[in-house]
PDB file of N, CA and C in Angstrom:
ATOM      1  N   UNK A 175       0.841  -1.173   0.000  1.00  0.00           N
ATOM      2  CA  UNK A 175       0.000   0.000   0.000  1.00  0.00           C
ATOM      3  C   UNK A 175       0.892   1.245   0.000  1.00  0.00           C
ATOM      4  N   UNK A 176       0.641   2.206  -0.884  1.00  0.00           N
ATOM      5  CA  UNK A 176       1.464   3.416  -0.960  1.00  0.00           C
ATOM      6  C   UNK A 176       1.384   4.238   0.325  1.00  0.00           C
ATOM      7  N   UNK A 177       2.482   4.889   0.633  1.00  0.00           N
ATOM      8  CA  UNK A 177       2.537   5.764   1.799  1.00  0.00           C
ATOM      9  C   UNK A 177       1.919   7.104   1.429  1.00  0.00           C
ATOM     10  N   UNK A 178       1.031   7.599   2.282  1.00  0.00           N
ATOM     11  CA  UNK A 178       0.405   8.900   2.035  1.00  0.00           C
ATOM     12  C   UNK A 178       1.434   9.995   2.283  1.00  0.00           C
ATOM     13  N   UNK A 179       1.512  10.916   1.380  1.00  0.00           N
ATOM     14  CA  UNK A 179       2.431  12.039   1.516  1.00  0.00           C
ATOM     15  C   UNK A 179       2.044  12.896   2.714  1.00  0.00           C
ATOM     16  N   UNK A 180       3.054  13.305   3.470  1.00  0.00           N
ATOM     17  CA  UNK A 180       2.792  14.190   4.605  1.00  0.00           C
ATOM     18  C   UNK A 180       2.519  15.616   4.146  1.00  0.00           C
ATOM     19  N   UNK A 181       2.653  15.877   2.858  1.00  0.00           N
ATOM     20  CA  UNK A 181       2.343  17.214   2.355  1.00  0.00           C
ATOM     21  C   UNK A 181       0.860  17.364   2.010  1.00  0.00           C
ATOM     22  N   UNK A 182       0.098  16.293   2.170  1.00  0.00           N
ATOM     23  CA  UNK A 182      -1.345  16.353   1.926  1.00  0.00           C
ATOM     24  C   UNK A 182      -2.085  16.462   3.248  1.00  0.00           C
ATOM     25  N   UNK A 183      -3.216  17.147   3.228  1.00  0.00           N
ATOM     26  CA  UNK A 183      -4.004  17.351   4.442  1.00  0.00           C
ATOM     27  C   UNK A 183      -5.484  17.225   4.109  1.00  0.00           C
ATOM     28  N   UNK A 184      -6.291  17.371   5.141  1.00  0.00           N
ATOM     29  CA  UNK A 184      -7.737  17.285   4.951  1.00  0.00           C
ATOM     30  C   UNK A 184      -8.339  18.552   4.358  1.00  0.00           C
ATOM     31  N   UNK A 185      -7.618  19.661   4.471  1.00  0.00           N
ATOM     32  CA  UNK A 185      -8.141  20.916   3.927  1.00  0.00           C
ATOM     33  C   UNK A 185      -7.212  21.444   2.836  1.00  0.00           C
ATOM     34  N   UNK A 186      -7.779  22.164   1.912  1.00  0.00           N
ATOM     35  CA  UNK A 186      -7.002  22.740   0.817  1.00  0.00           C
ATOM     36  C   UNK A 186      -5.992  23.753   1.350  1.00  0.00           C
ATOM     37  N   UNK A 187      -6.398  24.574   2.301  1.00  0.00           N
ATOM     38  CA  UNK A 187      -5.499  25.595   2.851  1.00  0.00           C
ATOM     39  C   UNK A 187      -4.292  24.960   3.528  1.00  0.00           C
ATOM     40  N   UNK A 188      -4.515  23.923   4.310  1.00  0.00           N
ATOM     41  CA  UNK A 188      -3.408  23.251   4.990  1.00  0.00           C
ATOM     42  C   UNK A 188      -2.502  22.551   3.978  1.00  0.00           C
ATOM     43  N   UNK A 189      -3.082  21.956   2.955  1.00  0.00           N
ATOM     44  CA  UNK A 189      -2.279  21.315   1.912  1.00  0.00           C
ATOM     45  C   UNK A 189      -1.421  22.343   1.193  1.00  0.00           C
ATOM     46  N   UNK A 190      -1.978  23.505   0.889  1.00  0.00           N
ATOM     47  CA  UNK A 190      -1.201  24.575   0.247  1.00  0.00           C
ATOM     48  C   UNK A 190      -0.035  25.001   1.131  1.00  0.00           C
ATOM     49  N   UNK A 191      -0.295  25.140   2.435  1.00  0.00           N
ATOM     50  CA  UNK A 191       0.765  25.521   3.367  1.00  0.00           C
ATOM     51  C   UNK A 191       1.855  24.455   3.414  1.00  0.00           C
ATOM     52  N   UNK A 192       1.478  23.200   3.444  1.00  0.00           N
ATOM     53  CA  UNK A 192       2.462  22.115   3.473  1.00  0.00           C
ATOM     54  C   UNK A 192       3.284  22.077   2.185  1.00  0.00           C
ATOM     55  N   UNK A 193       2.652  22.298   1.065  1.00  0.00           N
ATOM     56  CA  UNK A 193       3.382  22.333  -0.209  1.00  0.00           C
ATOM     57  C   UNK A 193       4.343  23.513  -0.250  1.00  0.00           C
ATOM     58  N   UNK A 194       3.912  24.661   0.272  1.00  0.00           N
ATOM     59  CA  UNK A 194       4.781  25.833   0.332  1.00  0.00           C
ATOM     60  C   UNK A 194       6.005  25.537   1.190  1.00  0.00           C
ATOM     61  N   UNK A 195       5.817  24.901   2.342  1.00  0.00           N
ATOM     62  CA  UNK A 195       6.934  24.553   3.222  1.00  0.00           C
ATOM     63  C   UNK A 195       7.874  23.560   2.546  1.00  0.00           C
ATOM     64  N   UNK A 196       7.310  22.591   1.849  1.00  0.00           N
ATOM     65  CA  UNK A 196       8.107  21.586   1.143  1.00  0.00           C
ATOM     66  C   UNK A 196       8.938  22.234   0.035  1.00  0.00           C
ATOM     67  N   UNK A 197       8.302  23.073  -0.773  1.00  0.00           N
ATOM     68  CA  UNK A 197       9.022  23.723  -1.869  1.00  0.00           C
ATOM     69  C   UNK A 197      10.133  24.623  -1.342  1.00  0.00           C
ATOM     70  N   UNK A 198       9.875  25.332  -0.267  1.00  0.00           N
ATOM     71  CA  UNK A 198      10.908  26.175   0.341  1.00  0.00           C
ATOM     72  C   UNK A 198      12.086  25.313   0.795  1.00  0.00           C
ATOM     73  N   UNK A 199      11.791  24.147   1.349  1.00  0.00           N
ATOM     74  CA  UNK A 199      12.850  23.278   1.867  1.00  0.00           C
ATOM     75  C   UNK A 199      13.772  22.775   0.765  1.00  0.00           C
ATOM     76  N   UNK A 200      13.238  22.438  -0.385  1.00  0.00           N
ATOM     77  CA  UNK A 200      14.082  21.831  -1.423  1.00  0.00           C
ATOM     78  C   UNK A 200      14.677  22.845  -2.398  1.00  0.00           C
ATOM     79  N   UNK A 201      14.378  24.118  -2.238  1.00  0.00           N
ATOM     80  CA  UNK A 201      14.869  25.109  -3.197  1.00  0.00           C
ATOM     81  C   UNK A 201      16.309  25.542  -2.975  1.00  0.00           C
ATOM     82  N   UNK A 202      16.875  25.312  -1.811  1.00  0.00           N
ATOM     83  CA  UNK A 202      18.231  25.789  -1.527  1.00  0.00           C
ATOM     84  C   UNK A 202      19.256  24.696  -1.826  1.00  0.00           C
ATOM     85  N   UNK A 203      20.353  25.062  -2.467  1.00  0.00           N
ATOM     86  CA  UNK A 203      21.354  24.077  -2.884  1.00  0.00           C
ATOM     87  C   UNK A 203      21.994  23.350  -1.701  1.00  0.00           C
ATOM     88  N   UNK A 204      22.175  24.004  -0.569  1.00  0.00           N
ATOM     89  CA  UNK A 204      22.756  23.314   0.593  1.00  0.00           C
ATOM     90  C   UNK A 204      21.789  22.260   1.116  1.00  0.00           C
ATOM     91  N   UNK A 205      20.504  22.567   1.143  1.00  0.00           N
ATOM     92  CA  UNK A 205      19.533  21.580   1.612  1.00  0.00           C
ATOM     93  C   UNK A 205      19.429  20.413   0.639  1.00  0.00           C
ATOM     94  N   UNK A 206      19.536  20.682  -0.644  1.00  0.00           N
ATOM     95  CA  UNK A 206      19.554  19.572  -1.608  1.00  0.00           C
ATOM     96  C   UNK A 206      20.809  18.726  -1.415  1.00  0.00           C
ATOM     97  N   UNK A 207      21.939  19.371  -1.111  1.00  0.00           N
ATOM     98  CA  UNK A 207      23.174  18.622  -0.832  1.00  0.00           C
ATOM     99  C   UNK A 207      23.018  17.743   0.408  1.00  0.00           C
ATOM    100  N   UNK A 208      22.356  18.258   1.434  1.00  0.00           N
ATOM    101  CA  UNK A 208      22.109  17.455   2.637  1.00  0.00           C
ATOM    102  C   UNK A 208      21.276  16.229   2.287  1.00  0.00           C
ATOM    103  N   UNK A 209      20.249  16.406   1.482  1.00  0.00           N
ATOM    104  CA  UNK A 209      19.414  15.273   1.074  1.00  0.00           C
ATOM    105  C   UNK A 209      20.226  14.254   0.278  1.00  0.00           C
ATOM    106  N   UNK A 210      21.121  14.725  -0.572  1.00  0.00           N
ATOM    107  CA  UNK A 210      21.983  13.810  -1.330  1.00  0.00           C
ATOM    108  C   UNK A 210      22.904  13.024  -0.394  1.00  0.00           C
ATOM    109  N   UNK A 211      23.458  13.703   0.594  1.00  0.00           N
ATOM    110  CA  UNK A 211      24.317  13.022   1.571  1.00  0.00           C
ATOM    111  C   UNK A 211      23.527  11.972   2.344  1.00  0.00           C
ATOM    112  N   UNK A 212      22.299  12.281   2.663  1.00  0.00           N
ATOM    113  CA  UNK A 212      21.467  11.320   3.381  1.00  0.00           C
ATOM    114  C   UNK A 212      21.161  10.102   2.518  1.00  0.00           C
ATOM    115  N   UNK A 213      20.992  10.302   1.232  1.00  0.00           N
ATOM    116  CA  UNK A 213      20.790   9.159   0.336  1.00  0.00           C
ATOM    117  C   UNK A 213      22.008   8.246   0.317  1.00  0.00           C
ATOM    118  N   UNK A 214      23.188   8.816   0.582  1.00  0.00           N
ATOM    119  CA  UNK A 214      24.428   8.036   0.629  1.00  0.00           C
ATOM    120  C   UNK A 214      24.659   7.395   1.994  1.00  0.00           C
ATOM    121  N   UNK A 215      23.775   7.664   2.947  1.00  0.00           N
ATOM    122  CA  UNK A 215      23.874   7.028   4.250  1.00  0.00           C
ATOM    123  C   UNK A 215      24.380   7.898   5.380  1.00  0.00           C
ATOM    124  N   UNK A 216      24.723   9.139   5.107  1.00  0.00           N
ATOM    125  CA  UNK A 216      25.163  10.035   6.172  1.00  0.00           C
ATOM    126  C   UNK A 216      23.936  10.535   6.930  1.00  0.00           C
ATOM    127  N   UNK A 217      24.019  10.537   8.265  1.00  0.00           N
ATOM    128  CA  UNK A 217      22.828  10.879   9.039  1.00  0.00           C
ATOM    129  C   UNK A 217      23.079  11.795  10.229  1.00  0.00           C
ATOM    130  N   UNK A 218      24.320  12.153  10.511  1.00  0.00           N
ATOM    131  CA  UNK A 218      24.587  12.935  11.719  1.00  0.00           C
ATOM    132  C   UNK A 218      25.081  14.338  11.387  1.00  0.00           C
ATOM    133  N   UNK A 219      24.941  15.219  12.355  1.00  0.00           N
ATOM    134  CA  UNK A 219      25.386  16.599  12.180  1.00  0.00           C
ATOM    135  C   UNK A 219      26.879  16.641  11.890  1.00  0.00           C
ATOM    136  N   UNK A 220      27.656  15.839  12.611  1.00  0.00           N
ATOM    137  CA  UNK A 220      29.105  15.807  12.393  1.00  0.00           C
ATOM    138  C   UNK A 220      29.466  15.402  10.976  1.00  0.00           C
ATOM    139  N   UNK A 221      28.761  14.418  10.434  1.00  0.00           N
ATOM    140  CA  UNK A 221      29.018  13.985   9.054  1.00  0.00           C
ATOM    141  C   UNK A 221      28.667  15.091   8.064  1.00  0.00           C
ATOM    142  N   UNK A 222      27.553  15.760   8.297  1.00  0.00           N
ATOM    143  CA  UNK A 222      27.151  16.847   7.401  1.00  0.00           C
ATOM    144  C   UNK A 222      28.148  17.998   7.455  1.00  0.00           C
ATOM    145  N   UNK A 223      28.587  18.357   8.668  1.00  0.00           N
ATOM    146  CA  UNK A 223      29.564  19.444   8.817  1.00  0.00           C
ATOM    147  C   UNK A 223      30.853  19.117   8.079  1.00  0.00           C
ATOM    148  N   UNK A 224      31.314  17.891   8.217  1.00  0.00           N
ATOM    149  CA  UNK A 224      32.567  17.479   7.567  1.00  0.00           C
ATOM    150  C   UNK A 224      32.447  17.541   6.048  1.00  0.00           C
ATOM    151  N   UNK A 225      31.365  17.036   5.520  1.00  0.00           N
ATOM    152  CA  UNK A 225      31.185  16.987   4.066  1.00  0.00           C
ATOM    153  C   UNK A 225      30.896  18.358   3.457  1.00  0.00           C
ATOM    154  N   UNK A 226      30.110  19.166   4.150  1.00  0.00           N
ATOM    155  CA  UNK A 226      29.674  20.446   3.588  1.00  0.00           C
ATOM    156  C   UNK A 226      30.587  21.604   3.952  1.00  0.00           C
ATOM    157  N   UNK A 227      31.313  21.475   5.055  1.00  0.00           N
ATOM    158  CA  UNK A 227      32.210  22.545   5.479  1.00  0.00           C
ATOM    159  C   UNK A 227      31.497  23.835   5.844  1.00  0.00           C
ATOM    160  N   UNK A 228      30.334  23.713   6.476  1.00  0.00           N
ATOM    161  CA  UNK A 228      29.594  24.913   6.875  1.00  0.00           C
ATOM    162  C   UNK A 228      29.493  24.981   8.394  1.00  0.00           C
ATOM    163  N   UNK A 229      29.232  26.166   8.892  1.00  0.00           N
ATOM    164  CA  UNK A 229      29.099  26.434  10.316  1.00  0.00           C
ATOM    165  C   UNK A 229      27.950  25.622  10.917  1.00  0.00           C
ATOM    166  N   UNK A 230      28.122  25.194  12.162  1.00  0.00           N
ATOM    167  CA  UNK A 230      27.117  24.378  12.840  1.00  0.00           C
ATOM    168  C   UNK A 230      25.768  25.082  12.937  1.00  0.00           C
ATOM    169  N   UNK A 231      25.757  26.381  13.172  1.00  0.00           N
ATOM    170  CA  UNK A 231      24.489  27.114  13.288  1.00  0.00           C
ATOM    171  C   UNK A 231      23.778  27.214  11.943  1.00  0.00           C
ATOM    172  N   UNK A 232      24.545  27.387  10.892  1.00  0.00           N
ATOM    173  CA  UNK A 232      23.961  27.429   9.541  1.00  0.00           C
ATOM    174  C   UNK A 232      23.388  26.058   9.196  1.00  0.00           C
ATOM    175  N   UNK A 233      24.143  25.005   9.508  1.00  0.00           N
ATOM    176  CA  UNK A 233      23.676  23.644   9.252  1.00  0.00           C
ATOM    177  C   UNK A 233      22.393  23.366  10.027  1.00  0.00           C
ATOM    178  N   UNK A 234      22.352  23.751  11.293  1.00  0.00           N
ATOM    179  CA  UNK A 234      21.161  23.529  12.109  1.00  0.00           C
ATOM    180  C   UNK A 234      19.944  24.217  11.495  1.00  0.00           C
ATOM    181  N   UNK A 235      20.129  25.429  10.990  1.00  0.00           N
ATOM    182  CA  UNK A 235      19.020  26.152  10.359  1.00  0.00           C
ATOM    183  C   UNK A 235      18.504  25.385   9.134  1.00  0.00           C
ATOM    184  N   UNK A 236      19.421  24.885   8.317  1.00  0.00           N
ATOM    185  CA  UNK A 236      19.014  24.129   7.125  1.00  0.00           C
ATOM    186  C   UNK A 236      18.316  22.821   7.516  1.00  0.00           C
ATOM    187  N   UNK A 237      18.818  22.147   8.538  1.00  0.00           N
ATOM    188  CA  UNK A 237      18.186  20.902   8.979  1.00  0.00           C
ATOM    189  C   UNK A 237      16.777  21.162   9.514  1.00  0.00           C
ATOM    190  N   UNK A 238      16.598  22.233  10.266  1.00  0.00           N
ATOM    191  CA  UNK A 238      15.261  22.568  10.765  1.00  0.00           C
ATOM    192  C   UNK A 238      14.316  22.908   9.614  1.00  0.00           C
ATOM    193  N   UNK A 239      14.834  23.577   8.595  1.00  0.00           N
ATOM    194  CA  UNK A 239      14.005  23.897   7.426  1.00  0.00           C
ATOM    195  C   UNK A 239      13.583  22.621   6.705  1.00  0.00           C
ATOM    196  N   UNK A 240      14.496  21.659   6.581  1.00  0.00           N
ATOM    197  CA  UNK A 240      14.155  20.379   5.955  1.00  0.00           C
ATOM    198  C   UNK A 240      13.134  19.606   6.789  1.00  0.00           C
ATOM    199  N   UNK A 241      13.266  19.655   8.106  1.00  0.00           N
ATOM    200  CA  UNK A 241      12.271  19.014   8.980  1.00  0.00           C
ATOM    201  C   UNK A 241      10.908  19.672   8.803  1.00  0.00           C
ATOM    202  N   UNK A 242      10.882  20.978   8.840  1.00  0.00           N
ATOM    203  CA  UNK A 242       9.639  21.745   8.709  1.00  0.00           C
ATOM    204  C   UNK A 242       8.988  21.514   7.340  1.00  0.00           C
ATOM    205  N   UNK A 243       9.810  21.171   6.349  1.00  0.00           N
ATOM    206  CA  UNK A 243       9.315  20.919   5.000  1.00  0.00           C
ATOM    207  C   UNK A 243       9.034  19.457   4.710  1.00  0.00           C
ATOM    208  N   UNK A 244       9.029  18.620   5.747  1.00  0.00           N
ATOM    209  CA  UNK A 244       8.654  17.207   5.640  1.00  0.00           C
ATOM    210  C   UNK A 244       9.670  16.346   4.892  1.00  0.00           C
ATOM    211  N   UNK A 245      10.899  16.817   4.720  1.00  0.00           N
ATOM    212  CA  UNK A 245      11.908  16.082   3.954  1.00  0.00           C
ATOM    213  C   UNK A 245      12.727  15.124   4.808  1.00  0.00           C
ATOM    214  N   UNK A 246      12.920  15.461   6.080  1.00  0.00           N
ATOM    215  CA  UNK A 246      13.699  14.618   6.981  1.00  0.00           C
ATOM    216  C   UNK A 246      12.999  14.530   8.328  1.00  0.00           C
ATOM    217  N   UNK A 247      13.414  13.533   9.108  1.00  0.00           N
ATOM    218  CA  UNK A 247      12.896  13.367  10.462  1.00  0.00           C
ATOM    219  C   UNK A 247      14.067  13.282  11.422  1.00  0.00           C
ATOM    220  N   UNK A 248      13.968  13.975  12.537  1.00  0.00           N
ATOM    221  CA  UNK A 248      14.998  13.943  13.584  1.00  0.00           C
ATOM    222  C   UNK A 248      14.792  12.679  14.412  1.00  0.00           C
ATOM    223  N   UNK A 249      15.890  11.965  14.651  1.00  0.00           N
ATOM    224  CA  UNK A 249      15.849  10.764  15.478  1.00  0.00           C
ATOM    225  C   UNK A 249      16.707  11.029  16.707  1.00  0.00           C
ATOM    226  N   UNK A 250      16.093  11.003  17.856  1.00  0.00           N
ATOM    227  CA  UNK A 250      16.821  11.276  19.089  1.00  0.00           C
ATOM    228  C   UNK A 250      16.822  12.750  19.413  1.00  0.00           C
ATOM    229  N   UNK A 251      17.206  13.034  20.627  1.00  0.00           N
ATOM    230  CA  UNK A 251      17.232  14.413  21.111  1.00  0.00           C
ATOM    231  C   UNK A 251      18.621  14.725  21.640  1.00  0.00           C
ATOM    232  N   UNK A 252      18.791  15.921  22.115  1.00  0.00           N
ATOM    233  CA  UNK A 252      20.048  16.292  22.741  1.00  0.00           C
ATOM    234  C   UNK A 252      21.073  16.808  21.759  1.00  0.00           C
ATOM    235  N   UNK A 253      22.339  16.648  22.133  1.00  0.00           N
ATOM    236  CA  UNK A 253      23.440  17.224  21.368  1.00  0.00           C
ATOM    237  C   UNK A 253      23.791  16.467  20.093  1.00  0.00           C
ATOM    238  N   UNK A 254      23.421  15.198  20.007  1.00  0.00           N
ATOM    239  CA  UNK A 254      23.849  14.433  18.831  1.00  0.00           C
ATOM    240  C   UNK A 254      22.716  13.610  18.220  1.00  0.00           C
ATOM    241  N   UNK A 255      21.680  14.292  17.733  1.00  0.00           N
ATOM    242  CA  UNK A 255      20.617  13.538  17.062  1.00  0.00           C
ATOM    243  C   UNK A 255      21.099  13.056  15.698  1.00  0.00           C
ATOM    244  N   UNK A 256      20.409  12.088  15.164  1.00  0.00           N
ATOM    245  CA  UNK A 256      20.643  11.711  13.775  1.00  0.00           C
ATOM    246  C   UNK A 256      19.358  12.013  13.015  1.00  0.00           C
ATOM    247  N   UNK A 257      19.413  11.841  11.718  1.00  0.00           N
ATOM    248  CA  UNK A 257      18.282  12.215  10.879  1.00  0.00           C
ATOM    249  C   UNK A 257      17.975  11.098   9.899  1.00  0.00           C
ATOM    250  N   UNK A 258      16.705  10.957   9.571  1.00  0.00           N
ATOM    251  CA  UNK A 258      16.260   9.970   8.593  1.00  0.00           C
ATOM    252  C   UNK A 258      15.620  10.702   7.420  1.00  0.00           C
ATOM    253  N   UNK A 259      15.868  10.192   6.245  1.00  0.00           N
ATOM    254  CA  UNK A 259      15.299  10.757   5.028  1.00  0.00           C
ATOM    255  C   UNK A 259      13.843  10.322   4.914  1.00  0.00           C
ATOM    256  N   UNK A 260      12.932  11.272   4.838  1.00  0.00           N
ATOM    257  CA  UNK A 260      11.513  10.972   4.643  1.00  0.00           C
ATOM    258  C   UNK A 260      11.262  10.733   3.152  1.00  0.00           C
ATOM    259  N   UNK A 261      10.146  10.131   2.833  1.00  0.00           N
ATOM    260  CA  UNK A 261       9.866   9.847   1.419  1.00  0.00           C
ATOM    261  C   UNK A 261       9.856  11.127   0.588  1.00  0.00           C
ATOM    262  N   UNK A 262       9.389  12.234   1.157  1.00  0.00           N
ATOM    263  CA  UNK A 262       9.374  13.504   0.435  1.00  0.00           C
ATOM    264  C   UNK A 262      10.784  14.008   0.141  1.00  0.00           C
ATOM    265  N   UNK A 263      11.752  13.639   0.965  1.00  0.00           N
ATOM    266  CA  UNK A 263      13.132  14.066   0.770  1.00  0.00           C
ATOM    267  C   UNK A 263      13.852  13.336  -0.341  1.00  0.00           C
ATOM    268  N   UNK A 264      13.271  12.256  -0.810  1.00  0.00           N
ATOM    269  CA  UNK A 264      13.913  11.466  -1.869  1.00  0.00           C
ATOM    270  C   UNK A 264      13.764  12.099  -3.247  1.00  0.00           C
ATOM    271  N   UNK A 265      13.074  13.200  -3.339  1.00  0.00           N
ATOM    272  CA  UNK A 265      12.848  13.866  -4.623  1.00  0.00           C
ATOM    273  C   UNK A 265      14.145  14.287  -5.286  1.00  0.00           C
ATOM    274  N   UNK A 266      15.148  14.669  -4.492  1.00  0.00           N
ATOM    275  CA  UNK A 266      16.403  15.150  -5.065  1.00  0.00           C
ATOM    276  C   UNK A 266      17.090  14.035  -5.849  1.00  0.00           C
ATOM    277  N   UNK A 267      17.111  12.839  -5.294  1.00  0.00           N
ATOM    278  CA  UNK A 267      17.694  11.712  -6.018  1.00  0.00           C
ATOM    279  C   UNK A 267      16.945  11.426  -7.306  1.00  0.00           C
ATOM    280  N   UNK A 268      15.635  11.513  -7.247  1.00  0.00           N
ATOM    281  CA  UNK A 268      14.812  11.309  -8.436  1.00  0.00           C
ATOM    282  C   UNK A 268      15.133  12.355  -9.497  1.00  0.00           C
ATOM    283  N   UNK A 269      15.207  13.616  -9.088  1.00  0.00           N
ATOM    284  CA  UNK A 269      15.504  14.685 -10.045  1.00  0.00           C
ATOM    285  C   UNK A 269      16.908  14.541 -10.624  1.00  0.00           C
ATOM    286  N   UNK A 270      17.869  14.140  -9.796  1.00  0.00           N
ATOM    287  CA  UNK A 270      19.234  13.920 -10.291  1.00  0.00           C
ATOM    288  C   UNK A 270      19.263  12.815 -11.342  1.00  0.00           C
ATOM    289  N   UNK A 271      18.540  11.730 -11.087  1.00  0.00           N
ATOM    290  CA  UNK A 271      18.503  10.624 -12.059  1.00  0.00           C
ATOM    291  C   UNK A 271      17.832  11.065 -13.359  1.00  0.00           C
ATOM    292  N   UNK A 272      16.759  11.841 -13.258  1.00  0.00           N
ATOM    293  CA  UNK A 272      16.065  12.332 -14.451  1.00  0.00           C
ATOM    294  C   UNK A 272      16.954  13.266 -15.265  1.00  0.00           C
ATOM    295  N   UNK A 273      17.748  14.079 -14.579  1.00  0.00           N
ATOM    296  CA  UNK A 273      18.626  15.028 -15.271  1.00  0.00           C
ATOM    297  C   UNK A 273      19.705  14.304 -16.075  1.00  0.00           C
ATOM    298  N   UNK A 274      20.084  13.111 -15.647  1.00  0.00           N
ATOM    299  CA  UNK A 274      21.125  12.347 -16.344  1.00  0.00           C
ATOM    300  C   UNK A 274      20.587  11.626 -17.573  1.00  0.00           C
ATOM    301  N   UNK A 275      19.274  11.501 -17.677  1.00  0.00           N
ATOM    302  CA  UNK A 275      18.686  10.766 -18.808  1.00  0.00           C
ATOM    303  C   UNK A 275      18.697  11.586 -20.074  1.00  0.00           C
TER     304      UNK A 275
END
């Protein structure tokens, strides 16, 4: 059975808001890079910092934007959470594959 997208809701207004949040999340190149890294199996803040070479506060802002846009899920709390790629976050891999065709 297909998984229902978290960007859909019972009301049109809420669905529009969720789509707006999702589109905002995937429009920035750093956030798309984070999604690509997650497709490769990287899941922690330390791994993202090492690969992207960006400040921890900037990275945290991008991760929160991806969470708010339904692309990733935070696993665990505290100083060292990890992240899981949500089905909505897999769009970047799909678009990359389509671009190569």
